[in-house]
Amino acid sequence: LTFPPFPPSLGCSLCCQCGVLIPPNPANMCVGCLRAQVDITEGIPKQGTLHFCKQCERYLQPPATWIQCALESRELLALCLKKIKASLSKVRLIDAGFIWTEPHSKRLKLKLTVQKEVLNGAVLQQVFVVEYIVQSQMCEDCHRIEAKDFWKAVVQVRQKTLHKKTFYYLEQLILKHRLHQNTLRIKEIHDGLDFYYSSKQQAQKMVDFLQCTVPSRAKSSQRLISHDIHSNVYNYKSTFSVEIVPICKDNVVCLSPKLAQSLGNMSQICVCFRVTSTIHLIDPSTLQIAEVDGSTYWRHPFNSLFHPKQLEEFIIVDINRVQEKKRGAGAGARSNKHTLAEAWVQKTSELNTDHQYFCSTHLGHILNPGDLVLGFDLANCNLNDEFANKMNPQSIPDVVLIKKSYDRSKRQRRRNWKLKELERDREGMESDDERQYQDFLEDLEEDEAIRKNINIYRNAEIPVESDTDDDDAPRISLAEMLEDLHISQDATGGEGANMMT
C-alpha cells in the first residue's frame, strides 16, 4: 500500500477501524483494514477454460485460430491473459507468471499482480491466482484428417514402369523437406501414390515440388461440387495428375537418332546411371554423358529396352583399361568418375562352355578379372523397340554391363543404417517390393551424389563393427548418418514440455 508523501515532522494517526497507529493517509485506514474493505480483483474471473487439440497439439485462440504453444511459454501466457483482457482493463497489471502444475493434470495456474487506486488516491496492490482448465477439442484440420474423405484436392503421381526406384527416391525427398505434413491421406496403388489435401494451394505446392525434383509433366482438372447462387460461391474438387518419366536407374535405353545427335553425337544405346531432376545418361563405349530433362524427354520419348528381372550375371574373364579414345566431331562431355575398359565376359550359367562375349564398359574403375557383374545380353534377345530395330546391327553391342555384383545377404546383414517411410494406405504388398527396396538401398551405398539429398539414420539395433572382410562392397560411413531422435511429447505442452518441467 502506497500513500502520497507526508512531512516526517507530522505525527501518526489512528486507524478508523482497528485503532492501530499508522502514518496519515487519505483513507485513514491501515493496510489490513483497507484490504478487508476493498477487493480490487472483484470482477476478474478466477477460473477459465482453454481448448487443446490432442492430434496437432495446438491451443484455440478465439474465434477460430489454432496456435502452437509449449508449456510455460510466452505465447501460452499471452493466450491466457487474452481470456481475461476485458476484466483487467479496470486495474493495472504489474506482473504475471505461471505456477508449476503437473503436465498431465490438465490445469494451468497464473499468478497475477495488479494495482488500483482506491479511496482518495491510495494505491492498493494485490496478488491472486487464476486457474485454467484444459479441455480437449479436435480442430477442423484434424477433424478432416480423421474423416479421410473430406478433401479438396488430390495429387496423383504415376510412373509406368516395373521398378519403383524413382518412387523410393522421391519418398525420401518428401520426408526430408516435410512435404507430407499437410496431407490428409496418402494412398499407395499399383503404379503410384495419391496425396489428398484440404486446399488446392497445398496440392499446387506439392506439384511444384515434384516438377523440380523429378523429370515429370503435370495436368490439372476440377469438378464442381456445389454452387451457392445467392453468394455466387463455387465449391470445386481439384485433381492434379503428375506423370514421371518411365526411366529408372540402371535402365538400358535406345535414343532416337535426332536426340542422340543433339546430345553430342553420342551412341543411341546408353545406360541411365542416375535419375534426379534430369535423366543422367552415359555411353558405355565412350564415357560420354548427357542429361535429359522432362520437357526434352516428352518431345523425344524413348523407352527402356529391358526389365530389371532380365539382368544376367556375368564373370569377368579379362579386362583392359582404355586410356583414350578418339572423339568425334561435336562430342559432348565425358565422365571423370568412370573408367573406360574393354572386357571379355562369360555368363555364369554357361561356365561349362567356351562361349564368351566382348564388350566395352564404363565400370573399368571397379572391375577386375574374376569379378561378378550384372548386365544385359543384347546378342541373344529380341529387341522390340522402334529405334533399336532401325539401327545397324554392328552398332549394337553384344553385352551391356550395368553394375558389379556383391553378396546381397552379407550387405544386408551388416547394414547399420535405415530410412524412414511415409505413412500411407496400401492396397496390397507385392512379393517383388522387398527386392526392389533392397536394390534401392544398394544404390544408395554405391552412389554418393544421391545420398547427399536423403536423410540417412543410424540403426542402433545393429552394432558398429570394423570392416575386416575382404569384400570391397561399398558402405555408408557413420559421418553420413543422422541420429534418430525420439522426443516425447506431453499432452498439453508439445515438444518443449519436458524441458520446461
Short mmCIF file of C-alpha atoms in Angstrom, two decimals, residues 2 20 23 43 81 96-97 123 139 144 155-156 179 206 210 272 318 352 400 428 455 474 486:
data_model
loop_
_atom_site.label_atom_id
_atom_site.label_comp_id
_atom_site.label_asym_id
_atom_site.label_seq_id
_atom_site.Cartn_x
_atom_site.Cartn_y
_atom_site.Cartn_z
CA THR A 2 1.43 3.37 -1.03
CA VAL A 20 -3.65 0.85 15.04
CA PRO A 23 1.08 7.31 9.18
CA GLY A 43 -14.99 -8.79 -11.37
CA LEU A 81 -4.17 -13.17 -20.48
CA ALA A 96 2.18 -12.30 -14.47
CA GLY A 97 3.68 -15.76 -14.37
CA VAL A 123 -2.98 2.71 -4.41
CA CYS A 139 -9.54 -28.73 -34.52
CA ARG A 144 -10.75 -33.53 -41.74
CA VAL A 155 -2.24 -35.16 -56.48
CA GLN A 156 -1.96 -38.41 -58.43
CA LEU A 179 6.01 -32.06 -47.80
CA MET A 206 3.28 -30.42 -53.96
CA LEU A 210 7.60 -32.78 -57.86
CA CYS A 272 20.84 -44.47 -67.22
CA ASP A 318 39.80 -60.49 -68.89
CA ASN A 352 30.76 -75.27 -68.90
CA VAL A 400 25.96 -54.01 -71.72
CA GLY A 428 -1.57 -54.84 -51.13
CA ASN A 455 18.39 -38.24 -44.63
CA PRO A 474 30.58 -50.02 -50.81
CA HIS A 486 12.54 -39.59 -30.41
#
